Short mmCIF file of C-alpha atoms in Angstrom, two decimals:
data_model
loop_
_atom_site.label_atom_id
_atom_site.label_comp_id
_atom_site.label_asym_id
_atom_site.label_seq_id
_atom_site.Cartn_x
_atom_site.Cartn_y
_atom_site.Cartn_z
CA GLN C 19 -62.71 29.72 -70.34
CA VAL C 20 -63.79 26.28 -71.47
CA GLN C 21 -65.21 24.13 -68.71
CA LEU C 22 -66.67 20.65 -68.62
CA VAL C 23 -68.09 19.36 -65.36
CA GLU C 24 -69.49 15.87 -64.92
CA SER C 25 -72.05 14.90 -62.30
CA GLY C 26 -74.34 12.01 -61.43
CA GLY C 27 -71.84 9.40 -60.35
CA GLY C 28 -72.20 7.29 -57.25
CA VAL C 29 -72.65 3.78 -55.92
CA VAL C 30 -75.24 1.67 -57.69
CA GLN C 31 -76.22 -1.98 -57.50
CA PRO C 32 -75.61 -4.33 -60.43
CA GLY C 33 -78.46 -4.29 -62.91
CA ARG C 34 -79.58 -0.79 -61.95
CA SER C 35 -79.40 2.45 -63.94
CA LEU C 36 -77.64 5.78 -63.60
CA ARG C 37 -77.54 8.96 -65.66
CA LEU C 38 -74.43 11.05 -65.94
CA SER C 39 -74.41 14.69 -67.01
CA CYS C 40 -71.66 16.90 -68.37
CA ALA C 41 -72.27 20.64 -68.15
CA ALA C 42 -70.34 22.65 -70.73
CA SER C 43 -69.48 26.34 -70.66
CA GLY C 44 -67.10 28.82 -72.23
CA PHE C 45 -67.54 27.64 -75.81
CA THR C 46 -70.19 27.01 -78.45
CA PHE C 47 -71.30 23.58 -77.28
CA SER C 48 -73.44 22.94 -80.35
CA SER C 49 -70.38 23.16 -82.61
CA HIS C 50 -68.46 20.25 -81.10
CA GLY C 51 -68.71 16.50 -81.04
CA MET C 52 -68.39 15.04 -77.55
CA TYR C 53 -67.07 11.78 -76.12
CA TRP C 54 -67.48 9.83 -72.95
CA VAL C 55 -64.26 8.08 -71.89
CA ARG C 56 -63.88 5.92 -68.79
CA GLN C 57 -61.04 4.70 -66.65
CA ALA C 58 -61.40 1.74 -64.32
CA PRO C 59 -59.45 1.99 -61.05
CA GLY C 60 -55.73 1.66 -61.77
CA LYS C 61 -56.36 1.00 -65.46
CA GLY C 62 -56.07 2.82 -68.77
CA LEU C 63 -58.46 4.92 -70.82
CA GLU C 64 -61.37 3.42 -72.75
CA TRP C 65 -63.70 5.29 -75.07
CA VAL C 66 -67.35 4.67 -74.29
CA ALA C 67 -69.49 6.71 -76.67
CA VAL C 68 -69.44 9.62 -79.09
CA ILE C 69 -72.13 11.99 -80.30
CA TRP C 70 -71.95 14.36 -83.22
CA TYR C 71 -72.25 18.11 -82.63
CA ASP C 72 -75.94 18.09 -83.64
CA GLY C 73 -76.81 14.71 -82.16
CA SER C 74 -77.26 13.20 -85.62
CA ASN C 75 -74.81 10.34 -85.07
CA LYS C 76 -74.08 8.28 -81.99
CA TYR C 77 -71.67 5.38 -81.61
CA TYR C 78 -70.78 3.07 -78.75
CA ALA C 79 -67.99 0.79 -77.68
CA ASP C 80 -68.93 -2.87 -77.93
CA SER C 81 -68.62 -3.19 -74.16
CA VAL C 82 -71.58 -0.84 -73.58
CA LYS C 83 -73.62 -1.18 -76.76
CA GLY C 84 -77.28 -1.82 -76.02
CA ARG C 85 -76.90 -0.74 -72.38
CA PHE C 86 -75.70 2.88 -72.56
CA THR C 87 -77.23 5.81 -74.43
CA ILE C 88 -75.46 9.06 -75.19
CA SER C 89 -77.48 12.21 -75.80
CA ARG C 90 -77.15 15.96 -75.64
CA ASP C 91 -79.30 19.04 -75.16
CA ASN C 92 -77.66 21.90 -77.01
CA SER C 93 -80.14 24.38 -75.54
CA LYS C 94 -78.85 23.48 -72.08
CA ASN C 95 -75.20 22.96 -73.07
CA THR C 96 -75.32 19.54 -71.51
CA LEU C 97 -74.15 16.07 -72.51
CA TYR C 98 -75.67 12.93 -70.99
CA LEU C 99 -74.88 9.27 -70.58
CA GLN C 100 -77.76 7.03 -69.60
CA MET C 101 -76.36 3.80 -68.22
CA SER C 102 -78.55 0.77 -67.65
CA SER C 103 -78.03 -2.89 -66.74
CA LEU C 104 -74.87 -1.84 -64.95
CA ARG C 105 -72.19 -4.40 -64.23
CA ALA C 106 -69.28 -4.52 -61.84
CA GLU C 107 -66.93 -4.03 -64.80
CA ASP C 108 -68.55 -0.64 -65.50
CA THR C 109 -66.97 0.69 -62.31
CA ALA C 110 -64.78 3.58 -63.42
CA VAL C 111 -64.24 7.30 -63.49
CA TYR C 112 -66.25 8.66 -66.40
CA TYR C 113 -64.92 11.67 -68.27
CA CYS C 114 -66.61 13.80 -70.89
CA ALA C 115 -64.26 15.27 -73.48
CA ARG C 116 -64.54 17.76 -76.31
CA VAL C 117 -63.26 16.63 -79.69
CA VAL C 118 -61.79 18.92 -82.30
CA GLY C 119 -61.89 17.80 -85.91
CA THR C 120 -63.63 17.93 -89.25
CA ALA C 121 -66.91 16.25 -90.13
CA SER C 122 -65.09 13.01 -90.91
CA ILE C 123 -61.76 13.10 -89.05
CA PRO C 124 -61.11 13.82 -85.36
CA TYR C 125 -57.88 15.57 -84.43
CA TYR C 126 -57.69 15.53 -80.66
CA PHE C 127 -59.53 15.85 -77.35
CA ASP C 128 -58.60 19.29 -76.10
CA TYR C 129 -60.74 19.64 -72.98
CA TRP C 130 -61.79 17.04 -70.44
CA GLY C 131 -63.95 17.27 -67.36
CA PRO C 132 -62.54 16.27 -63.96
CA GLY C 133 -64.54 13.04 -64.06
CA THR C 134 -67.24 11.41 -61.96
CA LEU C 135 -66.82 8.05 -60.24
CA VAL C 136 -69.33 5.29 -60.83
CA THR C 137 -69.10 2.28 -58.55
CA VAL C 138 -71.23 -0.74 -59.33
CA SER C 139 -71.44 -2.93 -56.27
CA SER C 140 -74.00 -4.80 -54.20
CA ASP D 15 -59.88 -2.12 -84.38
CA ILE D 16 -56.50 -0.46 -84.36
CA GLN D 17 -54.41 -1.48 -81.37
CA LEU D 18 -51.76 0.74 -79.83
CA THR D 19 -48.82 -0.68 -77.89
CA GLN D 20 -46.71 1.63 -75.77
CA SER D 21 -43.21 0.85 -74.57
CA PRO D 22 -42.00 0.81 -71.96
CA SER D 23 -44.95 0.41 -69.60
CA PHE D 24 -42.83 1.72 -66.72
CA LEU D 25 -39.89 4.07 -66.85
CA SER D 26 -37.64 5.28 -64.06
CA ALA D 27 -35.73 8.47 -64.70
CA SER D 28 -34.18 11.47 -62.98
CA VAL D 29 -34.70 15.20 -63.28
CA GLY D 30 -32.75 16.43 -66.27
CA ASP D 31 -32.87 13.12 -68.14
CA ARG D 32 -33.99 12.82 -71.74
CA VAL D 33 -36.73 10.21 -72.05
CA THR D 34 -38.48 8.66 -75.01
CA ILE D 35 -41.75 6.72 -75.09
CA THR D 36 -42.75 4.69 -78.13
CA CYS D 37 -46.25 3.96 -79.43
CA ARG D 38 -46.79 1.38 -82.15
CA ALA D 39 -50.03 1.04 -84.08
CA SER D 40 -51.29 -2.29 -85.42
CA GLN D 41 -51.90 -0.67 -88.80
CA GLY D 42 -50.96 2.59 -90.45
CA ILE D 43 -52.68 5.69 -89.12
CA SER D 44 -50.74 8.37 -90.99
CA SER D 45 -50.21 11.15 -88.42
CA SER D 46 -53.49 10.68 -86.56
CA LEU D 47 -51.94 10.33 -83.13
CA ALA D 48 -52.12 12.37 -79.95
CA TRP D 49 -50.26 12.19 -76.64
CA TYR D 50 -51.72 12.94 -73.22
CA GLN D 51 -50.27 13.33 -69.75
CA GLN D 52 -52.28 12.21 -66.75
CA LYS D 53 -51.48 12.85 -63.09
CA PRO D 54 -53.13 10.89 -60.27
CA GLY D 55 -56.73 11.88 -59.68
CA LYS D 56 -56.76 14.22 -62.67
CA ALA D 57 -58.11 14.11 -66.20
CA PRO D 58 -55.72 13.57 -69.12
CA ASN D 59 -54.08 16.69 -70.54
CA LEU D 60 -53.34 17.05 -74.25
CA LEU D 61 -49.64 17.46 -75.07
CA ILE D 62 -49.21 16.66 -78.75
CA TYR D 63 -51.60 16.14 -81.67
CA ALA D 64 -51.16 15.20 -85.31
CA ALA D 65 -48.12 13.23 -84.11
CA SER D 66 -45.85 16.25 -83.78
CA THR D 67 -47.84 19.44 -83.15
CA LEU D 68 -47.36 20.88 -79.69
CA GLN D 69 -50.60 21.93 -78.00
CA SER D 70 -50.70 25.58 -76.98
CA GLY D 71 -49.27 26.13 -73.52
CA VAL D 72 -47.32 22.87 -73.40
CA PRO D 73 -43.59 23.34 -72.63
CA SER D 74 -41.24 22.98 -75.58
CA ARG D 75 -39.29 20.20 -73.85
CA PHE D 76 -42.09 17.91 -75.07
CA SER D 77 -41.91 16.79 -78.67
CA GLY D 78 -43.51 14.12 -80.83
CA SER D 79 -42.52 12.41 -84.03
CA GLY D 80 -43.46 9.56 -86.32
CA SER D 81 -46.04 8.52 -88.85
CA GLY D 82 -47.62 5.34 -90.11
CA THR D 83 -47.20 2.78 -87.33
CA GLU D 84 -44.41 4.07 -85.11
CA PHE D 85 -44.49 7.19 -82.98
CA THR D 86 -42.41 8.66 -80.18
CA LEU D 87 -42.89 11.17 -77.41
CA THR D 88 -39.69 12.75 -76.14
CA ILE D 89 -39.12 14.89 -73.07
CA SER D 90 -35.79 16.60 -73.59
CA SER D 91 -35.00 17.42 -69.96
CA LEU D 92 -37.27 15.98 -67.30
CA GLN D 93 -38.73 18.38 -64.77
CA PRO D 94 -40.24 17.36 -61.41
CA GLU D 95 -43.76 18.05 -62.67
CA ASP D 96 -43.33 15.62 -65.60
CA PHE D 97 -43.56 12.48 -63.47
CA ALA D 98 -46.94 11.14 -64.54
CA THR D 99 -48.54 8.58 -66.83
CA TYR D 100 -48.50 9.15 -70.58
CA TYR D 101 -51.00 7.80 -73.11
CA CYS D 102 -51.01 7.76 -76.87
CA GLN D 103 -54.32 7.87 -78.73
CA GLN D 104 -55.14 7.10 -82.34
CA LEU D 105 -57.74 9.21 -84.11
CA ASN D 106 -57.82 7.59 -87.52
CA SER D 107 -61.60 7.91 -87.42
CA TYR D 108 -64.27 8.90 -84.92
CA VAL D 109 -65.04 5.26 -84.22
CA PRO D 110 -63.34 3.57 -82.63
CA ILE D 111 -60.88 5.75 -80.78
CA THR D 112 -58.22 3.72 -79.00
CA PHE D 113 -55.57 4.50 -76.42
CA GLY D 114 -52.28 2.88 -75.61
CA GLN D 115 -52.04 1.08 -72.28
CA GLY D 116 -50.02 3.91 -70.75
CA THR D 117 -46.45 4.54 -69.68
CA ARG D 118 -45.87 5.37 -66.05
CA LEU D 119 -42.88 7.66 -65.59
CA GLU D 120 -41.44 7.51 -62.10
CA THR D 121 -38.56 9.17 -60.35
CA LYS D 122 -35.44 7.05 -60.02
#
């Protein structure tokens, strides 16, 4: 069965860095685009970054552009999010999600990981 | 960016009730809308995609409708496990994806 499992969250001081991982199994990872989506405590969902199935395209929300980097290793079935210059407002649960769609149009996010909590605090 | 506005933000209802949640887009998105259910401490779960297509395994009491700028999610007869927060999501393109602010459905 399809599984996505995030790891790497924790408490980090403002200005520091953290790398999140999302281990995928149960499907052909290299065939799917992947998103990172976050949710601040008690708040709604916010997309963070997307990467194409082959890593050829990467896009970021304005709130993280220049600070976060999305990447993937299809040989290891793993998605990453390198976060730097972290701010208090980056505190959130971070989810990885699989997107289903065509090359140009997404249809839906059908599988999500359970999430990993990142807390940015001194 | 396309903005999504859900109404209401909070909804109190009882088991057996029929409930409807509305999602309005700031510009037309055809049928590029999905609905998710989220329970506390859990990841969102896909209910509906392409505005009205029920995801496999989702009970038939859930239904979606609409196109363009106005969409609805209807639960025909609320069950105890349906009390949760519901989000709409527009997928008009890969970037940017946006979500509604959420509708929290609580027991009356």
